[in-house]
PDB file of C-alpha atoms in Angstrom:
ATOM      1  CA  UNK A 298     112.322  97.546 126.233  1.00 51.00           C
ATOM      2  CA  UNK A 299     109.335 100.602 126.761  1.00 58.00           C
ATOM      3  CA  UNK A 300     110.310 103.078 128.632  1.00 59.00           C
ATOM      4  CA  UNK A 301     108.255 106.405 129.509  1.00 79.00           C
ATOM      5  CA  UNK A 302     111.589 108.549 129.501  1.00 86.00           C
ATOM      6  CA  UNK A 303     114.275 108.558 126.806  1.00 86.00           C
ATOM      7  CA  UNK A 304     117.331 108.694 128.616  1.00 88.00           C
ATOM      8  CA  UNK A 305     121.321 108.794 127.643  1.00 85.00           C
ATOM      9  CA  UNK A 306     121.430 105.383 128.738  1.00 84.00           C
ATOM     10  CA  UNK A 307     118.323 104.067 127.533  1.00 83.00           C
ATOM     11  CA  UNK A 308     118.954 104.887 124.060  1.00 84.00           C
ATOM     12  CA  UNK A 309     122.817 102.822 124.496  1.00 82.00           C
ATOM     13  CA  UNK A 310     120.998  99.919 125.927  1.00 80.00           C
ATOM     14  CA  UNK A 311     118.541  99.677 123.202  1.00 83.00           C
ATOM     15  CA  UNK A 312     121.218 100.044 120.579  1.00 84.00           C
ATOM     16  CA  UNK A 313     123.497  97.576 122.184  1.00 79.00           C
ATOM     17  CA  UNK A 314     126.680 100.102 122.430  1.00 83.00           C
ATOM     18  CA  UNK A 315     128.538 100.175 125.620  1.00 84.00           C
ATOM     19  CA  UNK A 316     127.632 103.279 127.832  1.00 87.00           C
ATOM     20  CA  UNK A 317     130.271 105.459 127.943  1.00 89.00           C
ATOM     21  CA  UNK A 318     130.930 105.002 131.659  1.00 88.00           C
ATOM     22  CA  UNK A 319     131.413 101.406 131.119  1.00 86.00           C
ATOM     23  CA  UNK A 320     133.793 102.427 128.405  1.00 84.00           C
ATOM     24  CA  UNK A 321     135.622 104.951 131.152  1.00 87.00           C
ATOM     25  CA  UNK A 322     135.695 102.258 133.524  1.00 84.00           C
ATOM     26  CA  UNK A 323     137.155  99.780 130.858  1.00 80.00           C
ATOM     27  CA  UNK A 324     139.775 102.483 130.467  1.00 81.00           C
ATOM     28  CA  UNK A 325     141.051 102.923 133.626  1.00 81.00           C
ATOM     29  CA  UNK A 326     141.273  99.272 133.992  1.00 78.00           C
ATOM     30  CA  UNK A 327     143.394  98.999 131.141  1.00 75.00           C
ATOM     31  CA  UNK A 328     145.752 101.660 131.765  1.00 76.00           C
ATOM     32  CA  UNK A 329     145.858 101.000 135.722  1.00 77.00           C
ATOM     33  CA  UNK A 330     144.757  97.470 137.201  1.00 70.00           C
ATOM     34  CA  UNK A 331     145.082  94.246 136.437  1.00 67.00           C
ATOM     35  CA  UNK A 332     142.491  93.789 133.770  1.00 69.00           C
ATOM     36  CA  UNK A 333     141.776  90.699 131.747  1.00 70.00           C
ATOM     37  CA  UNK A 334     138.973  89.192 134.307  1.00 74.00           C
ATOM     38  CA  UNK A 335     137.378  92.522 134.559  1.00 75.00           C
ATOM     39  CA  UNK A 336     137.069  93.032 130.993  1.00 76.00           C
ATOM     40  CA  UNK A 337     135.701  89.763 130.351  1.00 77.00           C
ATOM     41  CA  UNK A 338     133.356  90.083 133.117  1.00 79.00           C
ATOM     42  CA  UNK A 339     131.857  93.235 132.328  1.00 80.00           C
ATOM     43  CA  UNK A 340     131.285  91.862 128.643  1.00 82.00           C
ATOM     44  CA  UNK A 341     129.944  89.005 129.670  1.00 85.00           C
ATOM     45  CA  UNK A 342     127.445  91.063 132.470  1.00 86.00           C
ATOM     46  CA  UNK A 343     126.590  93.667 129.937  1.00 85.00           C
ATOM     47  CA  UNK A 344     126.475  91.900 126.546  1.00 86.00           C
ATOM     48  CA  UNK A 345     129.382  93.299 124.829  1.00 86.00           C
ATOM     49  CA  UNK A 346     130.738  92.861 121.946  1.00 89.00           C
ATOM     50  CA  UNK A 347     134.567  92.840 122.189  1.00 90.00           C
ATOM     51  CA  UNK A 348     134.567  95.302 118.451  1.00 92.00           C
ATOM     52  CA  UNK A 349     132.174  97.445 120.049  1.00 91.00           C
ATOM     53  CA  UNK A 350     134.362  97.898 123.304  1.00 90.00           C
ATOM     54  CA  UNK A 351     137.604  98.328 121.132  1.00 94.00           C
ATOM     55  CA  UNK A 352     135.407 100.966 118.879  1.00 93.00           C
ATOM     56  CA  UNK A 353     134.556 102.988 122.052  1.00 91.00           C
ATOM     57  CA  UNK A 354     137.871 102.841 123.833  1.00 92.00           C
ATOM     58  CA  UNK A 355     139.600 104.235 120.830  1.00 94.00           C
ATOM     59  CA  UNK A 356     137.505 106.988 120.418  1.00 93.00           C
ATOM     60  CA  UNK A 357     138.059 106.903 124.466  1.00 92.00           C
ATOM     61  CA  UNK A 358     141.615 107.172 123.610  1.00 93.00           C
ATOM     62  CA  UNK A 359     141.461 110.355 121.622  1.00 93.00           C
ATOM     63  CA  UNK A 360     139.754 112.005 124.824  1.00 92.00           C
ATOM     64  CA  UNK A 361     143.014 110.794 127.473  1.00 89.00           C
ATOM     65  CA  UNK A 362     146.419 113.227 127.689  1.00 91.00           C
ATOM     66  CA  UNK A 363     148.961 111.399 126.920  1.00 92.00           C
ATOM     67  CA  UNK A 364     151.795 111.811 124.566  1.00 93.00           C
ATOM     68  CA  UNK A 365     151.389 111.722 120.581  1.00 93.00           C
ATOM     69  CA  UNK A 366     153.853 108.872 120.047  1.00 94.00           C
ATOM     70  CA  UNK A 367     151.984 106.846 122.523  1.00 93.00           C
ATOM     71  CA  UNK A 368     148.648 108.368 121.122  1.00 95.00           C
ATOM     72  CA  UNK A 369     149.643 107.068 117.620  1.00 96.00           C
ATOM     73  CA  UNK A 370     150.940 103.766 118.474  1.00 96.00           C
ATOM     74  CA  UNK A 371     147.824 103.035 120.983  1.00 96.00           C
ATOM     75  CA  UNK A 372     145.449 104.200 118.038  1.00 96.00           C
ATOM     76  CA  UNK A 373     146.991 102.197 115.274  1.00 97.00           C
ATOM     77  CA  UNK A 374     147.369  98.548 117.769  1.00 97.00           C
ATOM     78  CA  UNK A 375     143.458  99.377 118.039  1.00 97.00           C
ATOM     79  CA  UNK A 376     142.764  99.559 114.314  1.00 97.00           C
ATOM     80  CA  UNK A 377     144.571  96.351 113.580  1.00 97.00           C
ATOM     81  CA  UNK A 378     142.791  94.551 116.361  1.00 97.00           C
ATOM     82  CA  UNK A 379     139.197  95.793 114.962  1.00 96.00           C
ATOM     83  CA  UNK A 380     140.315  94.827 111.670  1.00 96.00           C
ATOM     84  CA  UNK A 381     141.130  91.340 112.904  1.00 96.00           C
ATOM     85  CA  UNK A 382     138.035  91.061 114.613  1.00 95.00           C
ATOM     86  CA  UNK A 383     135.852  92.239 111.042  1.00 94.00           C
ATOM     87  CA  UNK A 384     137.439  89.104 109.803  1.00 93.00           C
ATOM     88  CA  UNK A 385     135.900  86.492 112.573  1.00 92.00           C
ATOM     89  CA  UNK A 386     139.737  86.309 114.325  1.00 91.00           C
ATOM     90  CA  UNK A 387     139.060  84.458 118.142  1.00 91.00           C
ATOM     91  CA  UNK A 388     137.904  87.356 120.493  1.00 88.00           C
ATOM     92  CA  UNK A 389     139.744  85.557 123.649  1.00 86.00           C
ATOM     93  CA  UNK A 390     142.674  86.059 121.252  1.00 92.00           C
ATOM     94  CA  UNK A 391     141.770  89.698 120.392  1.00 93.00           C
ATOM     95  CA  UNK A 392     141.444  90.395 123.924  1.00 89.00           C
ATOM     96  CA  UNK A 393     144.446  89.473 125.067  1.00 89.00           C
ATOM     97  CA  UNK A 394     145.464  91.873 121.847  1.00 93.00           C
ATOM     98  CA  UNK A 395     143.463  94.489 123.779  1.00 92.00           C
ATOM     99  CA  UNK A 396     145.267  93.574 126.644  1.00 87.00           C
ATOM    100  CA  UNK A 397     149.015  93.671 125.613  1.00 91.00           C
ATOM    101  CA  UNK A 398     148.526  96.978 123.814  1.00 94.00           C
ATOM    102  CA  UNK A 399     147.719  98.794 126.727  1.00 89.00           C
ATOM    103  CA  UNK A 400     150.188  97.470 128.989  1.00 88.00           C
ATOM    104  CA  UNK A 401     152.826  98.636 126.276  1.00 92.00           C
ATOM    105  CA  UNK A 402     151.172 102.256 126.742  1.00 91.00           C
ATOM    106  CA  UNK A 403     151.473 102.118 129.989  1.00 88.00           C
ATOM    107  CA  UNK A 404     154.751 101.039 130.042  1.00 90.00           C
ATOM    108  CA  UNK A 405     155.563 103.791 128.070  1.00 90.00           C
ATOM    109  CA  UNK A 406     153.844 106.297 130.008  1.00 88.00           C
ATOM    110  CA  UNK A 407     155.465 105.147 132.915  1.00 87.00           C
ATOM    111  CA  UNK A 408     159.140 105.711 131.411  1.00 88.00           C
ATOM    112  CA  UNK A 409     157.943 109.158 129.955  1.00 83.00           C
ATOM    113  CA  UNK A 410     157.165 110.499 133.479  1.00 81.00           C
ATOM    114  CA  UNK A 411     160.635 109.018 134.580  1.00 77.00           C
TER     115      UNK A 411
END
């Protein structure tokens, strides 16, 4: 890819990291929507690596308020599903992973606000 101007984004698609507004976006799906087809579809569109999502949304993570205990939990589901992942585990599998962990956050940050 030549490009006259070195951009922010430039530099993420040459590298072949997710941009950290697809990362935001990823997010917000997790925590809020119904996500698995939007995930998979924005990999798929953008060329993602499901490690290098999960790698970005936990340092993502760090970034959100939310309570420690969640924090913690949320942090250490992540490192077990990268860890899985470093050793060739399915990524439809891993996703779902991705998937389950962050409805349990939610869950949870739904019954701290009640």
């Amino acid at each position: 890819m030549a490009s006259q101007k070195i951009t922010e984004e430039v530099v993420y698609l040459c590298t072949g990291n997710p941009l950290p507004k697809d990362i935001e976006q990823i997010s917000y799906w997790l925590l809020n929507e119904s996500f698995a087809e939007r995930v998979s579809e924005t990999k798929t569109r953008k060329g993602l690596a499901l490690v290098d999502i999960v790698r970005e949304v936990t340092m993502f993570v760090f970034k959100i308020k939310m309570p420690s205990d969640v924090r913690v939990q949320l942090i250490n589901d992540l490192a077990n599903i990268e860890y899985r992942l470093s050793f060739g585990c399915n990524d439809k599998l891993q996703l779902g992973s991705l998937i389950a962990i962050f409805t349990k956050a939610r869950s949870a940050l739904v019954a701290v606000v009640k």
